[in-house]
CSV table of C-alpha atoms in Angstrom, one decimal:
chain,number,residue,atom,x,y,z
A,1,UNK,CA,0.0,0.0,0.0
A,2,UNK,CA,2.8,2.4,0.4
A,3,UNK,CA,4.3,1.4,-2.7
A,4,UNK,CA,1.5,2.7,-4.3
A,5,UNK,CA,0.6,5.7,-2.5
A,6,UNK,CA,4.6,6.7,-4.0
A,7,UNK,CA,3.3,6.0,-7.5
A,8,UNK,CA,0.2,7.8,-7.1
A,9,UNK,CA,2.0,11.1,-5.5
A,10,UNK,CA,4.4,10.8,-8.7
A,11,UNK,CA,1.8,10.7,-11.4
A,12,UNK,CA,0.1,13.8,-9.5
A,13,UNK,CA,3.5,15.3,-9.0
A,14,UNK,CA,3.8,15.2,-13.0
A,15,UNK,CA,1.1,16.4,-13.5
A,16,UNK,CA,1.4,19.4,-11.9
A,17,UNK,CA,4.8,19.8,-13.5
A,18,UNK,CA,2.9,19.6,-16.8
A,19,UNK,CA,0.4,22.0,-16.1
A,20,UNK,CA,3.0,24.1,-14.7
A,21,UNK,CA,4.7,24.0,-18.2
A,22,UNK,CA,1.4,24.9,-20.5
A,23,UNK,CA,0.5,27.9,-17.9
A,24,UNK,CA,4.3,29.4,-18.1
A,25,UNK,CA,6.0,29.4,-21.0
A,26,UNK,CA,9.7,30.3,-21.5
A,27,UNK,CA,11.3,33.6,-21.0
A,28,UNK,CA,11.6,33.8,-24.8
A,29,UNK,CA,7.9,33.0,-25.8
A,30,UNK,CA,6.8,35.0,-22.9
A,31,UNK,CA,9.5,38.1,-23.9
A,32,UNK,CA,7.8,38.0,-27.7
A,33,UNK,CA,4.2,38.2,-26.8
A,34,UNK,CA,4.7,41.2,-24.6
A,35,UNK,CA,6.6,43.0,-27.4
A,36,UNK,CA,3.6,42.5,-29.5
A,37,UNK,CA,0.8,43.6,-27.0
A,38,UNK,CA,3.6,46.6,-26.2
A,39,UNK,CA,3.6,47.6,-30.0
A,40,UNK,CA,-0.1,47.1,-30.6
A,41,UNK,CA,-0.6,49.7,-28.0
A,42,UNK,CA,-1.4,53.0,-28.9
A,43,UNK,CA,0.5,55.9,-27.5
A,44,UNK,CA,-0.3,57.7,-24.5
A,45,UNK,CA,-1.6,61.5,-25.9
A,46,UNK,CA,1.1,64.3,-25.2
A,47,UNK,CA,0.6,66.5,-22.5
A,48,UNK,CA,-0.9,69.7,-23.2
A,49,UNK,CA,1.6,72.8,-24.5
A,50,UNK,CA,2.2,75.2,-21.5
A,51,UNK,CA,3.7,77.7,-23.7
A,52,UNK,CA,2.0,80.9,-23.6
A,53,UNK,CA,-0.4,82.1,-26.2
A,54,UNK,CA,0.8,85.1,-28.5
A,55,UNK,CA,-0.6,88.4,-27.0
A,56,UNK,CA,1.5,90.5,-29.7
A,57,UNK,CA,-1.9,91.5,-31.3
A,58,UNK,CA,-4.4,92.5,-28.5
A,59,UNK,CA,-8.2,92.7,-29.2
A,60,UNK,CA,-10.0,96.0,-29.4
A,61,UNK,CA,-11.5,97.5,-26.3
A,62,UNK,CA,-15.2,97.5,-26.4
A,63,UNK,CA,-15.9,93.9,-26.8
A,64,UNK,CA,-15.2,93.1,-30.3
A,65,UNK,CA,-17.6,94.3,-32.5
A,66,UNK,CA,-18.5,93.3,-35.8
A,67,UNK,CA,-17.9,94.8,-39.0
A,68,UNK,CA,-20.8,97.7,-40.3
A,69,UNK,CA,-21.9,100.2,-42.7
A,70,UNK,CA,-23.1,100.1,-46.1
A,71,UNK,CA,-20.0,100.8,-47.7
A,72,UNK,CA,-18.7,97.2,-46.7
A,73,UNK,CA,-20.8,95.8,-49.2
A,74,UNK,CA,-18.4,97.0,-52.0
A,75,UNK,CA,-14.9,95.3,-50.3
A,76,UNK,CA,-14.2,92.3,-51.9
A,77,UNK,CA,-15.6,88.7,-50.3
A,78,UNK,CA,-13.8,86.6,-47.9
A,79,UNK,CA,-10.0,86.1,-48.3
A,80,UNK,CA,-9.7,87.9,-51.5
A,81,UNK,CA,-7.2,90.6,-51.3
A,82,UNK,CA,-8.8,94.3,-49.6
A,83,UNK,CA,-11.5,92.0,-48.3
A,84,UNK,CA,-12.5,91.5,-44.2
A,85,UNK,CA,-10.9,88.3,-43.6
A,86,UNK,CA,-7.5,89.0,-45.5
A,87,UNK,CA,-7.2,92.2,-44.5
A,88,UNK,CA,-7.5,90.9,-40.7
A,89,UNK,CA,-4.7,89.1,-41.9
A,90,UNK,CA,-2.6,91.9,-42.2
A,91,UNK,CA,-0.7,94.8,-40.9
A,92,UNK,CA,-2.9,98.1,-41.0
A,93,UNK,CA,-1.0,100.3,-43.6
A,94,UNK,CA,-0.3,96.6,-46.0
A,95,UNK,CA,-4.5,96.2,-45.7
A,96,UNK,CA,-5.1,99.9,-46.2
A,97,UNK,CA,-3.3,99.5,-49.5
A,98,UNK,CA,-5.3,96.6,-50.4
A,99,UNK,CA,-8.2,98.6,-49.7
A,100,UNK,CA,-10.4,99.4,-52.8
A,101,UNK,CA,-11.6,102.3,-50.6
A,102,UNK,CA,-8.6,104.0,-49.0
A,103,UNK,CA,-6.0,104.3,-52.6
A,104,UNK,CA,-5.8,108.0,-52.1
A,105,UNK,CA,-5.1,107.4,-48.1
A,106,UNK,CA,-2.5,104.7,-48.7
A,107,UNK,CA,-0.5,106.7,-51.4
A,108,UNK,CA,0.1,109.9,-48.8
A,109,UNK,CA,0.4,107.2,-46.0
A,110,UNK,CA,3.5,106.0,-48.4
A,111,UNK,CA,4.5,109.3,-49.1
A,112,UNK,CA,5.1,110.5,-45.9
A,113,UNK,CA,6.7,107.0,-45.0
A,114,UNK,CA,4.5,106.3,-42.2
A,115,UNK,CA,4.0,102.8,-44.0
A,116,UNK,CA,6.8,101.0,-41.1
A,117,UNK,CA,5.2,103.0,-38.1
A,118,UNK,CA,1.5,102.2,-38.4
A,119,UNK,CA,2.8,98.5,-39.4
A,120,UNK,CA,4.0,98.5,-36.0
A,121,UNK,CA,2.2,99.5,-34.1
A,122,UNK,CA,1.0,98.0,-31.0
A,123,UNK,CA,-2.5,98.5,-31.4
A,124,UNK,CA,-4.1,101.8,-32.5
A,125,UNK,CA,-7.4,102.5,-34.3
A,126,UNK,CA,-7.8,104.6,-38.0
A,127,UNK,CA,-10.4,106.6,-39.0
A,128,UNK,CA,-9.3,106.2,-42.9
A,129,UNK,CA,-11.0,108.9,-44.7
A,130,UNK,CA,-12.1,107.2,-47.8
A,131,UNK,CA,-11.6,108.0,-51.3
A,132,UNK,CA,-14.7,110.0,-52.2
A,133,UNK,CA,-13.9,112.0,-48.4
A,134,UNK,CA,-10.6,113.0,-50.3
A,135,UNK,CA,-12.2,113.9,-53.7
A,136,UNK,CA,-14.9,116.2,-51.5
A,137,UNK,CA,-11.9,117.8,-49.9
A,138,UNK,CA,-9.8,118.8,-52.8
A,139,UNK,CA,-7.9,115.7,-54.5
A,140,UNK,CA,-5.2,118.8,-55.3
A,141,UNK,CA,-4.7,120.0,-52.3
A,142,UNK,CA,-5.0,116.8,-50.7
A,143,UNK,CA,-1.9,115.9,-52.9
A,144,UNK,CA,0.2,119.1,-52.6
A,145,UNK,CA,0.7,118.1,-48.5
A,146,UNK,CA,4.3,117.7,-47.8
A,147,UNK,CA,6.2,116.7,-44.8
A,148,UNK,CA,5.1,117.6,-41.4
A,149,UNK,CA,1.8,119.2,-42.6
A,150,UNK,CA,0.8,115.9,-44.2
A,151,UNK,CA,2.1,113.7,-41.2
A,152,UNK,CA,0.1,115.8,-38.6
A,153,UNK,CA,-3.0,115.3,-40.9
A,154,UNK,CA,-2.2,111.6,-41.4
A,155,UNK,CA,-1.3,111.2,-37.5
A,156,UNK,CA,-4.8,113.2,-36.3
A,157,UNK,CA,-6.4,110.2,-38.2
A,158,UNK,CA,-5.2,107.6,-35.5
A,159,UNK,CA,-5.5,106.9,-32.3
A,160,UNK,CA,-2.7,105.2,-30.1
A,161,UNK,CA,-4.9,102.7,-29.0
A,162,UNK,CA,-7.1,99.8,-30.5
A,163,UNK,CA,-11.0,100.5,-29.6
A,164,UNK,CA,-14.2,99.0,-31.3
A,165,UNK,CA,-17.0,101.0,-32.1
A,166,UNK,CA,-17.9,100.1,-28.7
A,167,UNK,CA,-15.0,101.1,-27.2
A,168,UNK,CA,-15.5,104.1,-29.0
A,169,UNK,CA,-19.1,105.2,-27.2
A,170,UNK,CA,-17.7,104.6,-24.0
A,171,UNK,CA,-14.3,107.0,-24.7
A,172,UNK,CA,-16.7,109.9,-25.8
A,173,UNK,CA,-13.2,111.4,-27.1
A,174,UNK,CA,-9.9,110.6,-27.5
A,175,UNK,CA,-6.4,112.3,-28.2
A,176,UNK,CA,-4.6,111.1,-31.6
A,177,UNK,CA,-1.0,110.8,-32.8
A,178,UNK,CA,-0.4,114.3,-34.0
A,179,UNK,CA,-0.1,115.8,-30.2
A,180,UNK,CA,-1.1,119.1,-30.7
A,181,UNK,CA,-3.9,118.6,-33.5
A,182,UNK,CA,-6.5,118.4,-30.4
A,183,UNK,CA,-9.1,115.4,-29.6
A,184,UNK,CA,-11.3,113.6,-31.8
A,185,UNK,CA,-15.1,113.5,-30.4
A,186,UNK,CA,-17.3,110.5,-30.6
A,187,UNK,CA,-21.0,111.0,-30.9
A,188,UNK,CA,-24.0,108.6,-31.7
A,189,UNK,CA,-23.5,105.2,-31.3
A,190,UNK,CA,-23.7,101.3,-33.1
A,191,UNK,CA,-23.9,102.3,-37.1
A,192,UNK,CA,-24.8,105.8,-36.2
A,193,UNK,CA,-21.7,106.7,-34.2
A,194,UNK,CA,-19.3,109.7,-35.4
A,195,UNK,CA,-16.2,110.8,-35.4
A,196,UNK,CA,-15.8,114.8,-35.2
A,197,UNK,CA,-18.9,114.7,-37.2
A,198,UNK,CA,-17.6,112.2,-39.7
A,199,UNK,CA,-20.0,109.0,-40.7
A,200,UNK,CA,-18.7,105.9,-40.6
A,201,UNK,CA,-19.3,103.9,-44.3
A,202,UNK,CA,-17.2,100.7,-43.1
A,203,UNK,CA,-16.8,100.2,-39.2
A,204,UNK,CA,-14.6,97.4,-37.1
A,205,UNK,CA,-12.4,96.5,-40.0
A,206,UNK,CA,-9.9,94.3,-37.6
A,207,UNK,CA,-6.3,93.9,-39.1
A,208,UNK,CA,-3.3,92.3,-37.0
A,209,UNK,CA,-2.2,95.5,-35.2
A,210,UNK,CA,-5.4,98.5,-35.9
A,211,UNK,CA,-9.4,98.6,-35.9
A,212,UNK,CA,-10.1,100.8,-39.1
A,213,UNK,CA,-13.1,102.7,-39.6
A,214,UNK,CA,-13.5,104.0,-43.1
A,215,UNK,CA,-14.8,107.4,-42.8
A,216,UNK,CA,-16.8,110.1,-45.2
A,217,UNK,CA,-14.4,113.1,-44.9
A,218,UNK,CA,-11.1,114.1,-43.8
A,219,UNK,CA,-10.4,115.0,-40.4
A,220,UNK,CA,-8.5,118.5,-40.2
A,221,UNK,CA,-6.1,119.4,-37.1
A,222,UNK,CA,-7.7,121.2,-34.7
A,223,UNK,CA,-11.3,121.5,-35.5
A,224,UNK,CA,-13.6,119.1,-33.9
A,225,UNK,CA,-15.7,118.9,-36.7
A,226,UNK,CA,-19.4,118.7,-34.9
């Protein structure tokens, strides 16, 4: 009976050795299955950027209103070039001089090289008298500005900081470039609003660096206009 008992406690004994086997395979086997589960698994998504986001072209103050005034209508659509979304695209003097409305402004802003200032900027807001304003005030005399006389009038047409038309209502008045041209005076308000009595025919035209407002006349030095 013991002899048996011996036998019967090897067979079990084997039997376990042979189940032991099927359960754990080699190191190799074992080694080559978890390179394939490894590789079938996707990768863990990368960690969120903590870099800073770009605040080198800040938003108008007001709220960020949206573009107005019948004179939009005539720009040219979507990213076409002198229309809203390329010229947001842009620097404020590069979009002015894609601009179907503002070719008289542009060539003076060229002429009295104030193309690389207004380009940068900061963030300033243009009331861009349009071409039919420069027509109504004298396309000659318009054109025989030189030097400072022309900068001052260029300079009284911008503020040195970027509003919306929003922005705008709430300032009532602001001081411009040209420091001793006096203040510009807001009146009115939404499509209505004007700027020392000056209508607004295209309003919150947003480039990279300047809110533009086409205007209906040109703004002179020291007059408020009203």
């Amino acid at each position: 009976m013991v002899k048996l008992r011996g036998v019967a406690g090897a067979g079990i004994a084997a039997v376990a050795v042979l189940a032991l086997t099927a359960c754990n395979p080699d190191d190799t086997a074992y080694s080559g299955k978890a390179e394939q589960y490894k590789s079938a698994t996707p990768p863990a998504p990368a960690a969120p950027s903590s870099a800073p986001v770009s605040t080198a072209h800040a938003p108008a103050e007001g709220g960020g209103s949206a573009v107005f005034g019948a004179a939009c209508e005539t720009l040219p659509h979507g990213s076409e070039a002198g229309g809203v979304t390329a010229m947001g695209q842009q620097t404020v003097a590069a979009a002015a001089a894609a601009n179907p409305l503002l070719t008289k402004l542009s060539a003076a802003i060229k002429s009295a090289n104030l193309t690389d200032s207004l380009n940068s900027a900061p963030g300033v807001t243009v009331f861009a008298p349009s071409d039919d304003a420069v027509k109504a005030y004298g396309e000659a005399k318009f054109g025989q500005l030189k030097g400072a006389e022309l900068t001052s009038l260029l300079n009284f047409h911008v503020v040195g900081k970027r509003l919306d038309v929003k922005g705008l209502e709430a300032a009532k008045n602001s001081a411009t470039l040209d420091t001793e041209g006096g203040q510009l005076t807001f009146a009115g308000s939404g499509d209505k609003l004007t700027v020392n009595g000056a209508k607004i025919l295209c309003g919150n035209i947003a480039t990279k660096n300047a809110t533009v407002f086409v205007i209906d006349k040109v703004l002179t030095p020291g007059s408020a206009g009203n």
